[in-house]
PDB file of C-alpha atoms in Angstrom:
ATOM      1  CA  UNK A   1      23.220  32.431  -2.434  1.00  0.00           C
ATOM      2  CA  UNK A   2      19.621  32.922  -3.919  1.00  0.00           C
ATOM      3  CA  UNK A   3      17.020  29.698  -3.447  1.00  0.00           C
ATOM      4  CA  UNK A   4      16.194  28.145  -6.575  1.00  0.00           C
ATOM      5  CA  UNK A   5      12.358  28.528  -7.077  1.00  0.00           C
ATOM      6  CA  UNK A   6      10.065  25.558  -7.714  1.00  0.00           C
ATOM      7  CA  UNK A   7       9.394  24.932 -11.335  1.00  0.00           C
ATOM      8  CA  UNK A   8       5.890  25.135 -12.878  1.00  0.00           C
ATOM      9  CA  UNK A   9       6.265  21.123 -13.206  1.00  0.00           C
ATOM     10  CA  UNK A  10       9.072  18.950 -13.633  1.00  0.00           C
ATOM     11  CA  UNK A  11       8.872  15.708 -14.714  1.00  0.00           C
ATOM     12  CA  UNK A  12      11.571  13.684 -12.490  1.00  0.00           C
ATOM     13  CA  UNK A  13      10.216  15.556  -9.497  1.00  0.00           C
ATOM     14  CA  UNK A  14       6.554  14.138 -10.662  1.00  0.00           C
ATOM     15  CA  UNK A  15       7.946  10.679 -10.937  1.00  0.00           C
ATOM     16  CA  UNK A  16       8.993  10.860  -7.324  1.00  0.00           C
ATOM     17  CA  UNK A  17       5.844  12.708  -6.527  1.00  0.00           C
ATOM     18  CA  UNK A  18       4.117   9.865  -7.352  1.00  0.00           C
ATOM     19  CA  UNK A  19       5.891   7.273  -6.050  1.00  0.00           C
ATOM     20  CA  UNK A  20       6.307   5.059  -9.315  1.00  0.00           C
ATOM     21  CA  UNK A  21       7.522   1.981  -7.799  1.00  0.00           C
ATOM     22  CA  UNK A  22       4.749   1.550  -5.906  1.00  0.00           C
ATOM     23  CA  UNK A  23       2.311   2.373  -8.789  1.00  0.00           C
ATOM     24  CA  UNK A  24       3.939  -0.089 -10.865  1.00  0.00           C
ATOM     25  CA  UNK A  25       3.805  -3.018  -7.971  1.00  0.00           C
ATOM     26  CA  UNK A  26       0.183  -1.846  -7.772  1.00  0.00           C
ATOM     27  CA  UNK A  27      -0.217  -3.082 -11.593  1.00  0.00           C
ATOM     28  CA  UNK A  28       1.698  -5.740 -11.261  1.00  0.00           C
ATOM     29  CA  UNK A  29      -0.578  -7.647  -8.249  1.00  0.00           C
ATOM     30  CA  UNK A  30      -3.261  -6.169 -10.032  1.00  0.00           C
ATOM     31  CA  UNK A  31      -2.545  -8.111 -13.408  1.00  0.00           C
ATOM     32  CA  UNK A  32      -1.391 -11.559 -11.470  1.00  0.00           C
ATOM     33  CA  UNK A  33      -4.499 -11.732  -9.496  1.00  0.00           C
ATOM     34  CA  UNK A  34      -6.526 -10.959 -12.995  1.00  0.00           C
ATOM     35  CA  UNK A  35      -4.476 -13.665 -14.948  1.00  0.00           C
ATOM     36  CA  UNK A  36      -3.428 -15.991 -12.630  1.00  0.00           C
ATOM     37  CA  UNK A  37      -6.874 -16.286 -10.017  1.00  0.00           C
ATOM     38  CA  UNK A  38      -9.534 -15.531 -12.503  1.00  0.00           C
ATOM     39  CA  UNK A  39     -10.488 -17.348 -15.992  1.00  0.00           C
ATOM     40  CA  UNK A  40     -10.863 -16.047 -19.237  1.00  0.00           C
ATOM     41  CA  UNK A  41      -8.857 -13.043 -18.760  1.00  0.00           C
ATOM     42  CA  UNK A  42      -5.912 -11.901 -20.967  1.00  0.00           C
ATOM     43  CA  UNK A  43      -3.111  -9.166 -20.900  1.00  0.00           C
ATOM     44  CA  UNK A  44      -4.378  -7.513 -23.677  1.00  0.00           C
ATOM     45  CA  UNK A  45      -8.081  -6.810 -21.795  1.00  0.00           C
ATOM     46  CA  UNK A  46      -8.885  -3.692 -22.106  1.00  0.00           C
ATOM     47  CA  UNK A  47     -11.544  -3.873 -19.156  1.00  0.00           C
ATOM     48  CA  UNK A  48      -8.715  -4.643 -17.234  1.00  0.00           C
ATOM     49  CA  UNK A  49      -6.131  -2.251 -18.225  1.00  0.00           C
ATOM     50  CA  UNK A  50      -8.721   0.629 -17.240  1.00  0.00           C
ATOM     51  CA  UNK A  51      -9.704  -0.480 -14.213  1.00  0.00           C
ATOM     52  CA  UNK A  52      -6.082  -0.901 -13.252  1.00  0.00           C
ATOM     53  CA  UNK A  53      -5.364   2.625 -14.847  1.00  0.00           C
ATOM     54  CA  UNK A  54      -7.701   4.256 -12.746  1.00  0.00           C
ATOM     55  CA  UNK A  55      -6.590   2.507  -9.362  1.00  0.00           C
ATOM     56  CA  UNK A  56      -2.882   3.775 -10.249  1.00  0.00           C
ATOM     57  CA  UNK A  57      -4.322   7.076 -10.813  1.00  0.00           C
ATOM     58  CA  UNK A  58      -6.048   6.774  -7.478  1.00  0.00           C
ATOM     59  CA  UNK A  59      -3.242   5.683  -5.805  1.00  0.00           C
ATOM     60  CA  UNK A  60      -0.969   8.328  -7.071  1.00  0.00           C
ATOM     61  CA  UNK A  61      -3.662  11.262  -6.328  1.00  0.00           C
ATOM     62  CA  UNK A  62      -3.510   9.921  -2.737  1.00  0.00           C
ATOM     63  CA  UNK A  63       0.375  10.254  -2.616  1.00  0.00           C
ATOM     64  CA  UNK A  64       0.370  13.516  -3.864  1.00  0.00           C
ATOM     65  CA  UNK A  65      -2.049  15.284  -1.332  1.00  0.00           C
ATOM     66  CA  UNK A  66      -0.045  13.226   1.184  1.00  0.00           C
ATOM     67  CA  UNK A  67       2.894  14.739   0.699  1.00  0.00           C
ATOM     68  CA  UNK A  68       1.127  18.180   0.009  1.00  0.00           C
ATOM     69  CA  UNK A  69      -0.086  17.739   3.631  1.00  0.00           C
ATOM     70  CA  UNK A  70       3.309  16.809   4.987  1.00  0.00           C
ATOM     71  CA  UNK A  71       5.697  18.879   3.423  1.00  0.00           C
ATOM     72  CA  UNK A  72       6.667  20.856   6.567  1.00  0.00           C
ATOM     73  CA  UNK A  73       6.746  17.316   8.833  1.00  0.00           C
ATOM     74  CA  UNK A  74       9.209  15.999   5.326  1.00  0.00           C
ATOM     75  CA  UNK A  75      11.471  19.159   5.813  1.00  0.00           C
ATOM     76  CA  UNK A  76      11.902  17.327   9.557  1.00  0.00           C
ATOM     77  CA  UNK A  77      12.100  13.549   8.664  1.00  0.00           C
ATOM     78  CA  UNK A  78      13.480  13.521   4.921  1.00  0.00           C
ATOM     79  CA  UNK A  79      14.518  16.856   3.380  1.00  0.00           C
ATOM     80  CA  UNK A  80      16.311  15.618   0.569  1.00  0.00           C
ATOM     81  CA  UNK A  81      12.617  14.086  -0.477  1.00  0.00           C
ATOM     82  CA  UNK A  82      11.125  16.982  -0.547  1.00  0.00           C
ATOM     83  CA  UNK A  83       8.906  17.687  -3.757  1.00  0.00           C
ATOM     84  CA  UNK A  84       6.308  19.792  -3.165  1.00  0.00           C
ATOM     85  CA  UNK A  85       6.857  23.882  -3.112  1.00  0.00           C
ATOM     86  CA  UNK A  86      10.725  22.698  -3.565  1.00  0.00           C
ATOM     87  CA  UNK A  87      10.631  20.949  -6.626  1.00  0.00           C
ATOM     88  CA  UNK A  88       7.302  21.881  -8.059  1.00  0.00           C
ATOM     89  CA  UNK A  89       5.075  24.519  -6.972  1.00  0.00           C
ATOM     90  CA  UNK A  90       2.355  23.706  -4.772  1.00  0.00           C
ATOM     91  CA  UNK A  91      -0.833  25.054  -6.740  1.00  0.00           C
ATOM     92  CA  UNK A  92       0.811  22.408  -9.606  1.00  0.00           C
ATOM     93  CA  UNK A  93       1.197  19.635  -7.362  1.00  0.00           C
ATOM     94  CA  UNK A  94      -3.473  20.234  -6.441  1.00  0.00           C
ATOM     95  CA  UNK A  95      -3.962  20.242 -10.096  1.00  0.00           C
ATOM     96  CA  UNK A  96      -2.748  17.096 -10.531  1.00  0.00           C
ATOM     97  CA  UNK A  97      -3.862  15.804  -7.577  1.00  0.00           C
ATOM     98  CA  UNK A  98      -7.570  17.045  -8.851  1.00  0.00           C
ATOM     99  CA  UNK A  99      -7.245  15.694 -12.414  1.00  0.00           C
ATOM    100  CA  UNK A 100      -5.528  12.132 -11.188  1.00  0.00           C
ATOM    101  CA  UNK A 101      -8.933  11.469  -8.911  1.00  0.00           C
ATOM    102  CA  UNK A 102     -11.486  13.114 -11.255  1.00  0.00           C
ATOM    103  CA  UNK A 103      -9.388  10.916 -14.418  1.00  0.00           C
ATOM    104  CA  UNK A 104      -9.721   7.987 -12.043  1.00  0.00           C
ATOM    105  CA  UNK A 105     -13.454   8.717 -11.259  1.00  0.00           C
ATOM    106  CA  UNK A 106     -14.378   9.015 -14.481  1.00  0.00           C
ATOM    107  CA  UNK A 107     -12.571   5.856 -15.650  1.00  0.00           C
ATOM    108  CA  UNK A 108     -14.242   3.701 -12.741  1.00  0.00           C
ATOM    109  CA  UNK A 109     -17.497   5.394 -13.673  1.00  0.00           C
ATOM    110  CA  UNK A 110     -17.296   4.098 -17.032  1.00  0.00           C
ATOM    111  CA  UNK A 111     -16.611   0.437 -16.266  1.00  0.00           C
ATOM    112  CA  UNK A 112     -19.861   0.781 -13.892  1.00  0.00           C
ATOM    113  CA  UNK A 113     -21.028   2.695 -11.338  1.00  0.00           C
ATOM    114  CA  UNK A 114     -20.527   0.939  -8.577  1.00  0.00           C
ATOM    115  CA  UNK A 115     -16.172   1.555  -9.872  1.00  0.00           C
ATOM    116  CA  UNK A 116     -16.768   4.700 -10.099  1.00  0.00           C
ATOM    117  CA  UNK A 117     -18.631   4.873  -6.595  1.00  0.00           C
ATOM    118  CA  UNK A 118     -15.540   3.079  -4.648  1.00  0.00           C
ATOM    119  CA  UNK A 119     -13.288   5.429  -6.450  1.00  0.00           C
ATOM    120  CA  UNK A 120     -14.701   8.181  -5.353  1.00  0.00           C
ATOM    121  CA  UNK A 121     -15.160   7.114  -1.393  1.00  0.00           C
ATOM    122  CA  UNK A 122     -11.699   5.866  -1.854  1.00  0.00           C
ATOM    123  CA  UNK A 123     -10.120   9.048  -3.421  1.00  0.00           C
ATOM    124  CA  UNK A 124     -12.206  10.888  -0.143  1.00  0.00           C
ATOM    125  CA  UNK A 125     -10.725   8.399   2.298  1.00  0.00           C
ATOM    126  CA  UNK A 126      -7.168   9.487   1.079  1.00  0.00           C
ATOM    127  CA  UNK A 127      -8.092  12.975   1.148  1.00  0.00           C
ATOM    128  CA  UNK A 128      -9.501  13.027   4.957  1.00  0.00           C
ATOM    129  CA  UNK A 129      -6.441  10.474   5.456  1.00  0.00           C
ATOM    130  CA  UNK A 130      -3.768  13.140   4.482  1.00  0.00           C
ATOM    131  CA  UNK A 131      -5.677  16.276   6.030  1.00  0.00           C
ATOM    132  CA  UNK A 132      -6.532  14.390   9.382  1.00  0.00           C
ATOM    133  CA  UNK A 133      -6.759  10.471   9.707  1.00  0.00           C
ATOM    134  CA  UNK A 134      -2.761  10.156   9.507  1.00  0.00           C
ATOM    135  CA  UNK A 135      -2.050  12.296  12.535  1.00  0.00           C
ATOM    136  CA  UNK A 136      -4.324  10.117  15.163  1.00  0.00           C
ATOM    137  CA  UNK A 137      -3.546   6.795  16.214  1.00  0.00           C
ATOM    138  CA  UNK A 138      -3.984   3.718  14.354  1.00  0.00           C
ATOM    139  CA  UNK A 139      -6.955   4.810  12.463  1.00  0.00           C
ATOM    140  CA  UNK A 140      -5.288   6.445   9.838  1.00  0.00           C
ATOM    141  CA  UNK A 141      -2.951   3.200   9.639  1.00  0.00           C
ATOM    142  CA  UNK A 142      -6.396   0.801   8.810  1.00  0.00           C
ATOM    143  CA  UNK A 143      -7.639   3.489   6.072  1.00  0.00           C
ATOM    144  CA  UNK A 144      -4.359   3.065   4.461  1.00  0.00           C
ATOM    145  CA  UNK A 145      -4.158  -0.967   4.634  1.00  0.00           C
ATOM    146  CA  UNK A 146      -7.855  -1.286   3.858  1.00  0.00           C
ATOM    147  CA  UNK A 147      -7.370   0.898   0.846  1.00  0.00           C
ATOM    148  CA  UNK A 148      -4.171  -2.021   0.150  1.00  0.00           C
ATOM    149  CA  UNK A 149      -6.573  -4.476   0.154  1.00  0.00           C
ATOM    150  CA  UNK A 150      -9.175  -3.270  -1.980  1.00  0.00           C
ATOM    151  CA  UNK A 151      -6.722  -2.806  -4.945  1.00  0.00           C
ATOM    152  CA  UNK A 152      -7.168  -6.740  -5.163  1.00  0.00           C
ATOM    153  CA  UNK A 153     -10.571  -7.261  -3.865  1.00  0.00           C
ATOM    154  CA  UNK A 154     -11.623  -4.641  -6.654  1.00  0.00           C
ATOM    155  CA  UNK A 155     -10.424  -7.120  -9.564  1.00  0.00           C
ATOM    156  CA  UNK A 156     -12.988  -9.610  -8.049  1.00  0.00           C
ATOM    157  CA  UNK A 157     -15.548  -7.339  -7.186  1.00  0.00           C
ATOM    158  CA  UNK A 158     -15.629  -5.825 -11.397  1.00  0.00           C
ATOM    159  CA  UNK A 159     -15.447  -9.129 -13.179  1.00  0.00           C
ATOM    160  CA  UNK A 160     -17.017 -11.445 -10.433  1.00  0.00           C
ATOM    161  CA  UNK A 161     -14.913 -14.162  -9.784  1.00  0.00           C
ATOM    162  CA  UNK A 162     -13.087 -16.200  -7.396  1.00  0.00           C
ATOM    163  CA  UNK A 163     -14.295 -13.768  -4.749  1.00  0.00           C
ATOM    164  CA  UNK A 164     -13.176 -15.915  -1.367  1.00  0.00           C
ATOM    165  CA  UNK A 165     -10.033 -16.734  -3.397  1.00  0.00           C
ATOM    166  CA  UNK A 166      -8.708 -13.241  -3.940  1.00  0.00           C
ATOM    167  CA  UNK A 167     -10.697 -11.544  -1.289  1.00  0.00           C
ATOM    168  CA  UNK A 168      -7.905 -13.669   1.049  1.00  0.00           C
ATOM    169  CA  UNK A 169      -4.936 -11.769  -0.926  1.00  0.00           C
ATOM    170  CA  UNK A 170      -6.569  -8.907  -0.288  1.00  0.00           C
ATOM    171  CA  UNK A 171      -6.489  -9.980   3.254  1.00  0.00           C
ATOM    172  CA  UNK A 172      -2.704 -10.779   3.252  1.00  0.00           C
ATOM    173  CA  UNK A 173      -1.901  -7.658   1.550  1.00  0.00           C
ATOM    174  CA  UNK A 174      -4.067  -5.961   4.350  1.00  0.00           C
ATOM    175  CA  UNK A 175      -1.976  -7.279   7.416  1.00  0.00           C
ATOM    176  CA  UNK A 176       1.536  -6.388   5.533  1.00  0.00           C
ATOM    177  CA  UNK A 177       0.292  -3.010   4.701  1.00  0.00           C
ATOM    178  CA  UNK A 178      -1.202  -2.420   8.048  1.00  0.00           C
ATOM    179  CA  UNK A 179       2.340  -3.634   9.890  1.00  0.00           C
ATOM    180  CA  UNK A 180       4.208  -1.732   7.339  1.00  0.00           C
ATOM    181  CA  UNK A 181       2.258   1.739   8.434  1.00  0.00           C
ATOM    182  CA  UNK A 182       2.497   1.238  11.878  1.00  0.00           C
ATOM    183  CA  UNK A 183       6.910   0.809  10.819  1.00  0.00           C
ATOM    184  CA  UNK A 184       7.056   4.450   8.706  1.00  0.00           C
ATOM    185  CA  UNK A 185       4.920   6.109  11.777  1.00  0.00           C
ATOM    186  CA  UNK A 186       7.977   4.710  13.713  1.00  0.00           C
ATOM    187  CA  UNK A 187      10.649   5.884  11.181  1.00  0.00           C
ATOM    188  CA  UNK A 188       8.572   9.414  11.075  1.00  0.00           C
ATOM    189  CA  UNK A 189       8.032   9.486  15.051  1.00  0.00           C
ATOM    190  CA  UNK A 190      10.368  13.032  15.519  1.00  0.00           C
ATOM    191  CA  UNK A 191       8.790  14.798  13.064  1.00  0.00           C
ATOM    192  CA  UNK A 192       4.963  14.457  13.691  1.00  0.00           C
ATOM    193  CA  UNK A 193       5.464  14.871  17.279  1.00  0.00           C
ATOM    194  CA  UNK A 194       7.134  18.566  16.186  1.00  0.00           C
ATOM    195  CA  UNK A 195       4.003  18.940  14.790  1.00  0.00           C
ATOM    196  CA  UNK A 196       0.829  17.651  16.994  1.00  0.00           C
ATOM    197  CA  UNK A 197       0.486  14.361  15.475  1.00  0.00           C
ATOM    198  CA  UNK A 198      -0.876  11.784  17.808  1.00  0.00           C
ATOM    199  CA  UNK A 199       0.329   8.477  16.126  1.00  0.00           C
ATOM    200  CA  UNK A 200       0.833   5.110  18.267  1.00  0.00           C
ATOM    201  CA  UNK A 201       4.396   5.603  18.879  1.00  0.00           C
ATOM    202  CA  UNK A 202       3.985   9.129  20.213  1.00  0.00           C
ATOM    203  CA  UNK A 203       1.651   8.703  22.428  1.00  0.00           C
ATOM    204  CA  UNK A 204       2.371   4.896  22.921  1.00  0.00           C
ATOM    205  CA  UNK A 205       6.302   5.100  22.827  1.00  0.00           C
ATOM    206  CA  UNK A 206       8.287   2.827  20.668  1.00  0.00           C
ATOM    207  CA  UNK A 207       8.479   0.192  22.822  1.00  0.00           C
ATOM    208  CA  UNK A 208       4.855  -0.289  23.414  1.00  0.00           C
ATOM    209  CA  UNK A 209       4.346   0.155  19.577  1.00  0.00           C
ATOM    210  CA  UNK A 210       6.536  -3.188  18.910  1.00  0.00           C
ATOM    211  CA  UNK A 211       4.808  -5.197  21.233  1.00  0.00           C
ATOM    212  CA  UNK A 212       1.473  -3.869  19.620  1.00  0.00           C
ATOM    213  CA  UNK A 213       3.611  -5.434  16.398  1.00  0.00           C
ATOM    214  CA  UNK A 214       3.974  -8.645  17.518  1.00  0.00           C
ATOM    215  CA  UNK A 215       0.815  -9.249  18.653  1.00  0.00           C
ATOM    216  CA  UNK A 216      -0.608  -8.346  14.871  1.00  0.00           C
ATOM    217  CA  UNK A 217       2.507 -10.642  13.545  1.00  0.00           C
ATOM    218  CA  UNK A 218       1.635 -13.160  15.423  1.00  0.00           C
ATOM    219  CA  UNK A 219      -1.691 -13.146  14.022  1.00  0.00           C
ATOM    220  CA  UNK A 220      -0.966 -12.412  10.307  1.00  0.00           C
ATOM    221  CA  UNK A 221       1.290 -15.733  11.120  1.00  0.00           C
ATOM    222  CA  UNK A 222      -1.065 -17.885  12.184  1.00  0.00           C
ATOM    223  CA  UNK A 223      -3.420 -16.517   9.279  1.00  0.00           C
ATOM    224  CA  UNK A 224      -1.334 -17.804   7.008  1.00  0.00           C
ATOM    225  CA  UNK A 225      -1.812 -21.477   8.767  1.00  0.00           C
ATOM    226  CA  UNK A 226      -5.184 -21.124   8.600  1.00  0.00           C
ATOM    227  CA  UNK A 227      -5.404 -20.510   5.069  1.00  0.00           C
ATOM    228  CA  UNK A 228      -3.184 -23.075   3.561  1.00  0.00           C
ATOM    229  CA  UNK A 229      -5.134 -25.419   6.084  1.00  0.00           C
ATOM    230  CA  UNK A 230      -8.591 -24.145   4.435  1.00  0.00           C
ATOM    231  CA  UNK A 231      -6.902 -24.839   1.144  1.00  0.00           C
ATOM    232  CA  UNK A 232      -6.234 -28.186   2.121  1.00  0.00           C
ATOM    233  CA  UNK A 233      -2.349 -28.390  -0.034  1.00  0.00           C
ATOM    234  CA  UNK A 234       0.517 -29.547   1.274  1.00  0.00           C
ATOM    235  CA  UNK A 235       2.131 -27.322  -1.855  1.00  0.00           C
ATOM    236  CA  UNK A 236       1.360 -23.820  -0.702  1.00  0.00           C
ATOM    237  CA  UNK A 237       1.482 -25.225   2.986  1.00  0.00           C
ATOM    238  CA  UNK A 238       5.287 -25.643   2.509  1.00  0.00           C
ATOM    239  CA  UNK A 239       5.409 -22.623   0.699  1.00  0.00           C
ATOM    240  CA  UNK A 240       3.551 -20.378   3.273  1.00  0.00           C
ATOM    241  CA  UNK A 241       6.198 -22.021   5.952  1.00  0.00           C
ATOM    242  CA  UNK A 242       9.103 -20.658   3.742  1.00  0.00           C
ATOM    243  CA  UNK A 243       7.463 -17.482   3.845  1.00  0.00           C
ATOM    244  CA  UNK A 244       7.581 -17.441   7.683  1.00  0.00           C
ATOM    245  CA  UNK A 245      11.359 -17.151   7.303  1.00  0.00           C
ATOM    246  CA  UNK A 246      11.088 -13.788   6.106  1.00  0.00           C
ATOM    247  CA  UNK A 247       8.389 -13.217   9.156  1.00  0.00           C
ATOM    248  CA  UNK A 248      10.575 -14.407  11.701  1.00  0.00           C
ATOM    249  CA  UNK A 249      13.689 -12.497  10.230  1.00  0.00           C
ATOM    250  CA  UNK A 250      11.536  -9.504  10.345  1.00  0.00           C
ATOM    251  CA  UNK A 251      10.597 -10.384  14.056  1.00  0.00           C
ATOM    252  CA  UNK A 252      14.200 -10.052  14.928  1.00  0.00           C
ATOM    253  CA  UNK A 253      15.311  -6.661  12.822  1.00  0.00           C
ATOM    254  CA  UNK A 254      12.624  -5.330  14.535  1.00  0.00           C
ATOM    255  CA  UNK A 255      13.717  -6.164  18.378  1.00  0.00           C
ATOM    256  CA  UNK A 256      16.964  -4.503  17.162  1.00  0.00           C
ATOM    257  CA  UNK A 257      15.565  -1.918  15.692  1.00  0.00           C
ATOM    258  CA  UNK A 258      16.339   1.857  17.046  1.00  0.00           C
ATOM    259  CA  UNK A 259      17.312   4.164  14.550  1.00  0.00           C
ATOM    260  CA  UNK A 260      15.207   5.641  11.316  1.00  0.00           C
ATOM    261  CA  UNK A 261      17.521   3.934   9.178  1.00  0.00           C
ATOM    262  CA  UNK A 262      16.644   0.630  10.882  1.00  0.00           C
ATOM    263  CA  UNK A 263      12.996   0.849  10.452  1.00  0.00           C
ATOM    264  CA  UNK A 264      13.201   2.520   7.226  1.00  0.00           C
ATOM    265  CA  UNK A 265      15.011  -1.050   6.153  1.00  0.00           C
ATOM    266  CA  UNK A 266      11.984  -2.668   7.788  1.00  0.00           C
ATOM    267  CA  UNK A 267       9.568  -1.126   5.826  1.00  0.00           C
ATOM    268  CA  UNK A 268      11.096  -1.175   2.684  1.00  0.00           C
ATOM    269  CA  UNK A 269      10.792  -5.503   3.746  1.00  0.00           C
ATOM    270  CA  UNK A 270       7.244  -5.550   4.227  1.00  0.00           C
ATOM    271  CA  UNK A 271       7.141  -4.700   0.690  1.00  0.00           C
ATOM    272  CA  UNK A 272       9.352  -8.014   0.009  1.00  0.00           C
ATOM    273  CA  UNK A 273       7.338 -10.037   2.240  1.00  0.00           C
ATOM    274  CA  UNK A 274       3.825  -8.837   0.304  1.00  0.00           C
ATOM    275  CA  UNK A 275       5.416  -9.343  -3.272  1.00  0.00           C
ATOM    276  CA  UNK A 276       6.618 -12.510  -2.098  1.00  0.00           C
ATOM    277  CA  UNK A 277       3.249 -13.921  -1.010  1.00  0.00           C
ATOM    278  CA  UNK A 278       1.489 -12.399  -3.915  1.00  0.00           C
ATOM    279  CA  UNK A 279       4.067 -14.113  -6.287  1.00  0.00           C
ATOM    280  CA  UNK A 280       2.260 -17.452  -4.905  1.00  0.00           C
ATOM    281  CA  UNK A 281      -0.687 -16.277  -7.368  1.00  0.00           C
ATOM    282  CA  UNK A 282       2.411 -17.263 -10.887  1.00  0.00           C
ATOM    283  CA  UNK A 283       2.772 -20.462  -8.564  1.00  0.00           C
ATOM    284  CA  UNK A 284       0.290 -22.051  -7.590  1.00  0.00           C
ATOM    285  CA  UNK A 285      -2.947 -20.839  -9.289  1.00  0.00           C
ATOM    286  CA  UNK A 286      -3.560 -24.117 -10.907  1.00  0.00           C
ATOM    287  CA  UNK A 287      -3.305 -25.732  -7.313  1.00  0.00           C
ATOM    288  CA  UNK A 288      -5.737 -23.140  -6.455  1.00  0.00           C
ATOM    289  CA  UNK A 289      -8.641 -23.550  -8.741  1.00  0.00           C
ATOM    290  CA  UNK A 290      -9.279 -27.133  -7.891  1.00  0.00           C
ATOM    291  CA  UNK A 291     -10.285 -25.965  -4.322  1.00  0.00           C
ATOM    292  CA  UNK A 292     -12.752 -22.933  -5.383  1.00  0.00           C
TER     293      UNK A 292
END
């Protein structure tokens, strides 16, 4: 039986490429922290829609030349995911990759140059990211998380607002991001050791890696404290403790936790725990503005 040859380009495999459910929880934080922590701004801003246009485009250039980068380490950890050269041919998947960051460039450069001057550091950073930064321990894991965090900060930093207020968002997502990293580097540990990669769990081992885990758990926890303390309300207070639930239940999948499938689970819950901290924004912004 003859392989099938990658198509030219191929829409469903582009979707995937791309990762769309992240893109579209990028827009969705992005738009809550516009509407909910800032004043004066609508749906319907076209300011905003750009800006938050270009950072999906950003986002989704960085996910390509990931998995342009990692397509051999993907046949090893999840061949049925497999897009690029498989799906859709690999001189395809750098075209788009080139017009995503040079659309999103050009989009940030419009709004003002200092957009358009993160935009390009930050389409660089995922570049060197993918072609180095991912493979050695830890750093690659802040790059990613700090790159989290400034898809909120950036709201603040264009329309100038609310900075300590959303700059701590940015914060949270920051931790989650950076915990949720450290997770898929677990879930990917076989495959990037078949291939020279020198991530924390490789040259760490698992079990060092979880204690490493709690240690930055323990810290996002007692974060958390601290803001709703700065805030000075009992409201997000009590709401902040419910979120600890989901903390603590983490905690314990990840003591369990031995398989791929086990800490593929766990990160796919990071990703509950960060939605469900920036839903807080639909909550409580009201409660929020009084104290900044």
């Amino acid at each position: 039986m003859t392989q099938q040859l990658p198509k030219n380009f191929s829409f469903p495999g582009f979707v995937k490429l791309i990762r769309i459910q992240n893109l579209l929880i990028i827009v969705f934080t992005q738009y809550l922290t516009a509407l909910f922590l800032l004043e004066g701004i609508r749906v319907f801003n076209l300011e905003l829609f750009l800006l938050s246009l270009s950072t999906v485009f950003l986002a989704a250039a960085g996910y390509i030349i990931n998995d342009y980068y990692d397509v051999k380490i993907d046949y090893i950890n999840k061949p049925e995911k497999v897009i690029v050269g498989k799906v859709i041919k690999r001189r395809v998947v750098l075209f788009w990759h080139s017009f995503l960051n040079f659309a999103a460039i050009i989009i940030g450069t419009f709004l003002d140059w200092k957009i358009g001057a993160i935009h390009f550091i930050a389409a660089f950073m995922l570049w060197l990211y993918s072609n180095q930064l991912k493979r050695l321990p830890l750093i690659g894991n802040l790059i990613v998380a700090a790159l989290t965090g400034l898809s909120i900060s950036i709201i603040s930093l264009y329309f100038g607002q609310r900075p300590v207020l959303v700059h701590i968002y940015a914060l949270f997502a920051f931790a989650i991001s950076l915990i949720r990293e450290i997770v898929k580097d677990m879930e990917d540990w076989k495959g990037d050791a078949n291939f020279g990669c020198k991530t924390l769990p490789i040259i760490w081992g698992i079990r060092k890696t979880k204690l490493l885990l709690y240690v930055l758990i323990s810290g996002f926890y007692f974060l958390i404290f601290y803001m709703t303390q700065f805030l000075e309300n009992d409201i997000l207070y009590f709401y902040f403790s419910g979120l600890t639930l989901f903390v603590i239940y983490f905690i314990h999948k990840l003591s369990l936790a031995d398989t791929v499938k086990h800490y593929h689970f766990l990160s796919n819950f990071c990703k509950v725990i960060m939605l469900s901290g920036i839903l807080s924004m639909l909550f409580f912004s009201e409660v929020l503005y009084s104290f900044f």
